[in-house]
Short mmCIF file of C-alpha atoms in Angstrom, two decimals:
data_model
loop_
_atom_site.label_atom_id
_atom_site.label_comp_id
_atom_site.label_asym_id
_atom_site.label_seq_id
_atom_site.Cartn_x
_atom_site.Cartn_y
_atom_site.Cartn_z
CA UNK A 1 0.00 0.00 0.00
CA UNK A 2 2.81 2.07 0.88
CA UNK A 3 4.37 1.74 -2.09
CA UNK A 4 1.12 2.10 -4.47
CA UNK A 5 0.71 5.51 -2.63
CA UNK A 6 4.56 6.26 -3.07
CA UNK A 7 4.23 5.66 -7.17
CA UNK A 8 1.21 7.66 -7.16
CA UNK A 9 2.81 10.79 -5.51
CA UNK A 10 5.48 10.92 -7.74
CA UNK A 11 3.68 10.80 -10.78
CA UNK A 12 1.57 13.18 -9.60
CA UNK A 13 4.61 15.53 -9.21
CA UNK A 14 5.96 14.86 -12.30
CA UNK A 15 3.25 16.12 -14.36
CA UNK A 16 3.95 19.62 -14.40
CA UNK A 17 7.63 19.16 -14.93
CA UNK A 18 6.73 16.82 -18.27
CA UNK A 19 3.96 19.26 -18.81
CA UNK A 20 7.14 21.88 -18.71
CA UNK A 21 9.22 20.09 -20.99
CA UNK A 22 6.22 19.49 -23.63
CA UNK A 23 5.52 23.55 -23.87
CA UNK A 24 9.01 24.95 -23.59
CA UNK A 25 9.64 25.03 -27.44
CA UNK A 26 6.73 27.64 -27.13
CA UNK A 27 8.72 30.60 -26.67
CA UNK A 28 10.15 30.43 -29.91
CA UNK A 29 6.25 31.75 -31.08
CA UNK A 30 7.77 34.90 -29.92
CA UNK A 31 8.82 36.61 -33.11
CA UNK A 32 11.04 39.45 -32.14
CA UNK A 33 12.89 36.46 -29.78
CA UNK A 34 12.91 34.39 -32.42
CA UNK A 35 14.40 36.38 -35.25
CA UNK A 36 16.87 37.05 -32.92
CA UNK A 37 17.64 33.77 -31.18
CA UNK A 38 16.81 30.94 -33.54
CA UNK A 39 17.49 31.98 -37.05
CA UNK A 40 16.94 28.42 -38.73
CA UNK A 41 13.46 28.19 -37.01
CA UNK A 42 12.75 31.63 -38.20
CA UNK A 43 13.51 30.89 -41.98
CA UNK A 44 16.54 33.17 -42.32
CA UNK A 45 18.05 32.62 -45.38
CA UNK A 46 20.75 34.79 -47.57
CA UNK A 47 20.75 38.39 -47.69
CA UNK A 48 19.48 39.30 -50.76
CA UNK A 49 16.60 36.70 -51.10
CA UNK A 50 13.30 36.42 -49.17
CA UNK A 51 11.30 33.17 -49.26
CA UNK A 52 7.66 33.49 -50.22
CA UNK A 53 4.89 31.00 -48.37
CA UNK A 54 1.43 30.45 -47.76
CA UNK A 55 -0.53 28.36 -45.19
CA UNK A 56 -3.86 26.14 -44.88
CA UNK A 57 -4.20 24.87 -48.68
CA UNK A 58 -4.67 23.50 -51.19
CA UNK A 59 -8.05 24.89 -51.31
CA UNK A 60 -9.87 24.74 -54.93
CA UNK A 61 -11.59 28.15 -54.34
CA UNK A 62 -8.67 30.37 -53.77
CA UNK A 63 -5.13 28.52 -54.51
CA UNK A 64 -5.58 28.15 -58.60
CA UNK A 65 -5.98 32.13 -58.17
CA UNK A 66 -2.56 32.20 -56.52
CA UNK A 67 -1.00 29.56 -58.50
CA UNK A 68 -1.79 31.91 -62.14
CA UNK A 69 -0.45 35.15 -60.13
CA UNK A 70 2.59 33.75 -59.16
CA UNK A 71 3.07 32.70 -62.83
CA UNK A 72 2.68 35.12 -64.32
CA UNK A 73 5.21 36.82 -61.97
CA UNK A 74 7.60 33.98 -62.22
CA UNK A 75 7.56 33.31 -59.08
CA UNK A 76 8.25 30.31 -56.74
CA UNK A 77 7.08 29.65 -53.28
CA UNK A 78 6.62 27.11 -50.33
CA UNK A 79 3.59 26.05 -49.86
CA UNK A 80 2.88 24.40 -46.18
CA UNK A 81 -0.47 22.02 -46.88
CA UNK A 82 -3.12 20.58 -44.20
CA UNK A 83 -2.98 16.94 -44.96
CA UNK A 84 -6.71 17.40 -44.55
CA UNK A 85 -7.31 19.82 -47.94
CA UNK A 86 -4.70 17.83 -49.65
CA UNK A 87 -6.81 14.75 -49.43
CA UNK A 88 -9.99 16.78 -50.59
CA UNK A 89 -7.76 18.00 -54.07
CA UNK A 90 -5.28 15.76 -54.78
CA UNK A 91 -5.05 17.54 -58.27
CA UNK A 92 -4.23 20.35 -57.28
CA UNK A 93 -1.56 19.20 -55.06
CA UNK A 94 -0.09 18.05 -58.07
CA UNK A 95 -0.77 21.21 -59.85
CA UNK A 96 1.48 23.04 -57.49
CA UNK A 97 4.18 20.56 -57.55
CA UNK A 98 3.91 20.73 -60.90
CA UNK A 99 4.21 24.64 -61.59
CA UNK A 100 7.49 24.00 -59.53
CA UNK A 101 6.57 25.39 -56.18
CA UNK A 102 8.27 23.81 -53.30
CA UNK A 103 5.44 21.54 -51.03
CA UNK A 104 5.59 21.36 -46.76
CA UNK A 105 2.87 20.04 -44.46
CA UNK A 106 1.67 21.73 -41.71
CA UNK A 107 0.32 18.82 -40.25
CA UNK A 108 -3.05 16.74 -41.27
CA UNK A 109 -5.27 18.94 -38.94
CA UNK A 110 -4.82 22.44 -37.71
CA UNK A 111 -5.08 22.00 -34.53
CA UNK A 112 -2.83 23.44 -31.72
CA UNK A 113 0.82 20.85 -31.02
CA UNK A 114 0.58 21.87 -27.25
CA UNK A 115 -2.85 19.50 -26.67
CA UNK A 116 -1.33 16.55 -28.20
CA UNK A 117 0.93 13.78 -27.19
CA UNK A 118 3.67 12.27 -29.39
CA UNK A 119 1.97 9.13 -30.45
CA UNK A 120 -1.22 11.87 -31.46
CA UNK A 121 1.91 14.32 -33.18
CA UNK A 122 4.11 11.64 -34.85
CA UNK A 123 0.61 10.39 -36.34
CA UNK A 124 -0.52 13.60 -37.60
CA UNK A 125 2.61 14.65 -39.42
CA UNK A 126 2.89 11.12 -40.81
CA UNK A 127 -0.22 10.94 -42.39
CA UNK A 128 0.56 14.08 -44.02
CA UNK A 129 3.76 13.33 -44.89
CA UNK A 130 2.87 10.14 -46.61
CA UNK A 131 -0.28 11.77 -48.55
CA UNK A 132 1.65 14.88 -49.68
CA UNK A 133 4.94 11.78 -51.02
CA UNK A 134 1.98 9.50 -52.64
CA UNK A 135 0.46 12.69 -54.77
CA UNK A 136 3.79 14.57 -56.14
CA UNK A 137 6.31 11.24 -55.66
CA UNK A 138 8.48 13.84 -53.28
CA UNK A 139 8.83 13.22 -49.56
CA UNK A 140 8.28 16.82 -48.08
CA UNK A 141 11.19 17.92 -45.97
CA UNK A 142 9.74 21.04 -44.35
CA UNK A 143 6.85 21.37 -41.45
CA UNK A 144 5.63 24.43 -40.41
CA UNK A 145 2.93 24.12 -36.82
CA UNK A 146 -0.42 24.99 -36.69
CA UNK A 147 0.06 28.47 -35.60
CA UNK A 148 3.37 28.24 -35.33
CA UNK A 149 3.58 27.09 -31.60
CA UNK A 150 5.60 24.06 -31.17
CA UNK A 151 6.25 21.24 -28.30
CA UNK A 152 8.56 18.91 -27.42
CA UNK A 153 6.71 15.79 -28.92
CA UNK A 154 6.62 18.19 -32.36
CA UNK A 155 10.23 18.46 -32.36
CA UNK A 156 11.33 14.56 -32.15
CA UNK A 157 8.48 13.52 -34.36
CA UNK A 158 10.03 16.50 -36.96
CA UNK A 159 13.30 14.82 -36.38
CA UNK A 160 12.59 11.12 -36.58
CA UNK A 161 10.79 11.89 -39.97
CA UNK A 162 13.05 14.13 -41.79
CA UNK A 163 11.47 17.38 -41.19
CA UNK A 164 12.92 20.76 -40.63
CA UNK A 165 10.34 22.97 -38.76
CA UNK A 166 10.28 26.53 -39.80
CA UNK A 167 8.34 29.60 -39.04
CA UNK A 168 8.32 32.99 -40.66
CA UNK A 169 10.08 36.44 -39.99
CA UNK A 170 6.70 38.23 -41.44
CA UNK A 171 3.42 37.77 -42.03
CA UNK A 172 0.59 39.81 -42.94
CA UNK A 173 -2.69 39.33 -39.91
CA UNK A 174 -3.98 38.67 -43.63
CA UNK A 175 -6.55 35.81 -41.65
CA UNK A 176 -8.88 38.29 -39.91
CA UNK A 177 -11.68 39.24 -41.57
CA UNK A 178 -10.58 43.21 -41.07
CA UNK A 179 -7.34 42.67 -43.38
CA UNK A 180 -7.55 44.67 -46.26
CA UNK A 181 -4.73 44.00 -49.01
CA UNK A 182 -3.41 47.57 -47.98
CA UNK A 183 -3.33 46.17 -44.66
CA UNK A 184 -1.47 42.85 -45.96
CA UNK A 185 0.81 44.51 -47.45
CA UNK A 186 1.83 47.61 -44.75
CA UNK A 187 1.92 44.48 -42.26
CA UNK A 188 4.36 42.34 -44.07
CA UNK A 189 6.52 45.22 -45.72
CA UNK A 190 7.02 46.22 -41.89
CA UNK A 191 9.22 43.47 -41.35
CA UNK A 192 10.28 42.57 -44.40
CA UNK A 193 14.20 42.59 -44.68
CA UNK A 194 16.84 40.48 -47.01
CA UNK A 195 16.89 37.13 -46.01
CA UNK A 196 13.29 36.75 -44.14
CA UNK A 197 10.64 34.70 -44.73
CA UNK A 198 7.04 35.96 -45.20
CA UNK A 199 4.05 33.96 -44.44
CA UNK A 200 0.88 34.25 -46.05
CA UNK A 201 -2.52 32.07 -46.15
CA UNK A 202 -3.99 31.03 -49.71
CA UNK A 203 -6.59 29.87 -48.00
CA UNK A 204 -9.39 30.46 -45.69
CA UNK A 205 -10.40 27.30 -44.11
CA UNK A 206 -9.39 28.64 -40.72
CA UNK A 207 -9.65 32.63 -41.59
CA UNK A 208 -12.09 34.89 -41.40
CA UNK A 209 -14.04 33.71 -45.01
CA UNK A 210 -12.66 35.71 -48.00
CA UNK A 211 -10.12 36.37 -46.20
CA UNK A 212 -7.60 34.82 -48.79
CA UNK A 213 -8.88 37.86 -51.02
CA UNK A 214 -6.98 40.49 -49.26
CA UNK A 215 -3.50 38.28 -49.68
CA UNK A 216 -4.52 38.07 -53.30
CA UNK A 217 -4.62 41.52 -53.80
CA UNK A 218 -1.53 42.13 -51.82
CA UNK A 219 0.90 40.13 -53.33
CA UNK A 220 1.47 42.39 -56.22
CA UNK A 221 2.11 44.97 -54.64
CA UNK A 222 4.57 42.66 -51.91
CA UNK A 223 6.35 41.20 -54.83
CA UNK A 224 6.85 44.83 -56.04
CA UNK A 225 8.31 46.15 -53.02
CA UNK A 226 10.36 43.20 -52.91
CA UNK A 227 11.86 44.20 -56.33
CA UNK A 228 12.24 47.81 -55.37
CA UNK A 229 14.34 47.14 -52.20
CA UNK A 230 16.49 44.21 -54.50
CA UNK A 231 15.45 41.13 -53.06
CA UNK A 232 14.49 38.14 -55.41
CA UNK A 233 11.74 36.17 -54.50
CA UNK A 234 11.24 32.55 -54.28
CA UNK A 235 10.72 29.08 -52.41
CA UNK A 236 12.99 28.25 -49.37
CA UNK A 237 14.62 25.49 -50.96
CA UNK A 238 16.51 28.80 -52.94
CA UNK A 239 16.92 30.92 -49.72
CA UNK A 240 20.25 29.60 -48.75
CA UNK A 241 17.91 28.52 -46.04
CA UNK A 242 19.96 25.39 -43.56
CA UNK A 243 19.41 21.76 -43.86
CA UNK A 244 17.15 20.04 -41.58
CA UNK A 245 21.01 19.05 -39.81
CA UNK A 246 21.77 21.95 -39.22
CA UNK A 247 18.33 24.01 -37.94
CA UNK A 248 18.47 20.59 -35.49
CA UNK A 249 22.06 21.80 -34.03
CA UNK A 250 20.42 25.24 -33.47
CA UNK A 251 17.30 24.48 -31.93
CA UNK A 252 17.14 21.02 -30.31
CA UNK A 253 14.26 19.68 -28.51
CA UNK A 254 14.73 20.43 -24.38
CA UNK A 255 14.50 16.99 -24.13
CA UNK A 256 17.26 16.63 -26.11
CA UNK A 257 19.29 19.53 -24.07
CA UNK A 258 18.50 18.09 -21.02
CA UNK A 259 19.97 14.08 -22.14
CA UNK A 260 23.12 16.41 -23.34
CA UNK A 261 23.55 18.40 -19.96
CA UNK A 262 22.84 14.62 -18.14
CA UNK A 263 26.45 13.00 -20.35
CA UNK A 264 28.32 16.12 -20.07
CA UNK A 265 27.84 15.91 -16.05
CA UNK A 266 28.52 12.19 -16.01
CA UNK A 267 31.92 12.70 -18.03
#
């Protein structure tokens, strides 16, 4: 009995040190800390390039409107897909392959990392992983959280499958149903400098609806002030951008940190 009631107390204090160690990685959501701190995470790529993605697609409403603008601008970008839409238009998932744009996942679901546990993660970004390789023949490398708050379990299940999480340096608010593409476009030129990463939603199937409108009518005028201020444009396997290697080095799990401070006290 004594012992029953000793392994009960001490998993009952070790809950909100694992609960701890699941939401630490969520204080890289803080931009300005994590432009600074964590420039792999953050997309930072080379000086003179930005990288160009969008969020929450494919979506058969909105994307094909994207898809003929950024043609017709010659322009590549990343595109992070919901394993969810992807299953609904798996022709358009090869549509944007195909048009050479560079293809992430950003999970099957968007729902938030922090209320599920690794089994529930590792699941989630498999299934979209798997989908997004079956329809374009291309195992994504790149994963990009449901809005953009990592955990723990996110982080090893992004390692043991070959994907590099990464975030943005700018993004527009372009998901509230008050964005404007004036708006969009004030919001992401704020921030935008050589080397950053802008995010952007081509769909709205967790926006305000019509919301994607307002990116639309943005982007012109983003990829113009892009031009202006001599920064090419394009996906982030261009942006100089690290391998999934190297962004690991920079930001490893705090599991991970914790195992390393545990063999460098034992040597």
């Amino acid at each position: 009995m004594n012992a029953a009631r000793t392994l009960r107390t001490a998993a009952v204090t070790a809950l909100p040190a694992l609960a701890v160690a699941h939401a630490a990685p969520v204080i890289s959501t803080f931009g300005p800390l994590r432009n600074r701190l964590m420039p792999c995470l953050s997309g930072r790529g080379r000086p003179d390039h930005v990288a160009l993605t969008f969020d929450d697609g494919p979506d058969p409403r909105s994307t094909p409107h994207f898809l003929r603008l950024l043609a017709d601008r010659r322009v590549n970008a990343t595109f992070f897909l919901l394993g969810s839409e992807a299953h609904r238009s798996p022709a358009l998932v090869r549509e944007i392959a195909a048009a050479g744009h560079e293809i992430g996942i950003h999970g099957w679901l968007h729902r938030p990392l922090l209320l599920r546990g690794p089994r529930a993660t590792r699941d989630d970004f498999t299934r979209a992983r798997d989908l997004v390789t079956d329809l374009t023949g291309q195992p994504p490398t790149l994963f990009r959280p449901p809005y953009g708050v990592m955990s723990t379990a996110a982080h090893l299940a992004a390692r043991r499958l070959g994907l590099a999480p990464v975030l943005w340096t700018c993004w527009g608010e372009d998901w509230t149903a008050r964005a404007t593409p004036a708006s969009v476009h004030r919001t992401v030129t704020a921030d935008l400098d050589g080397g950053g990463t802008i995010l952007l939603h081509d769909s709205d199937c967790t926006s305000a609806p019509g919301a994607w409108r307002s990116t639309l009518g943005a982007l012109p005028r983003i990829l113009d002030t892009c031009e202006e201020r001599g920064y090419s444009v394009g996906r982030l396997r261009d942006h100089g951008w690290p391998q999934p290697e190297a962004a690991r080095r920079e930001h490893p799990s705090p599991i991970h940190r914790l195992q390393f401070r545990r063999r460098s006290t034992s040597l």
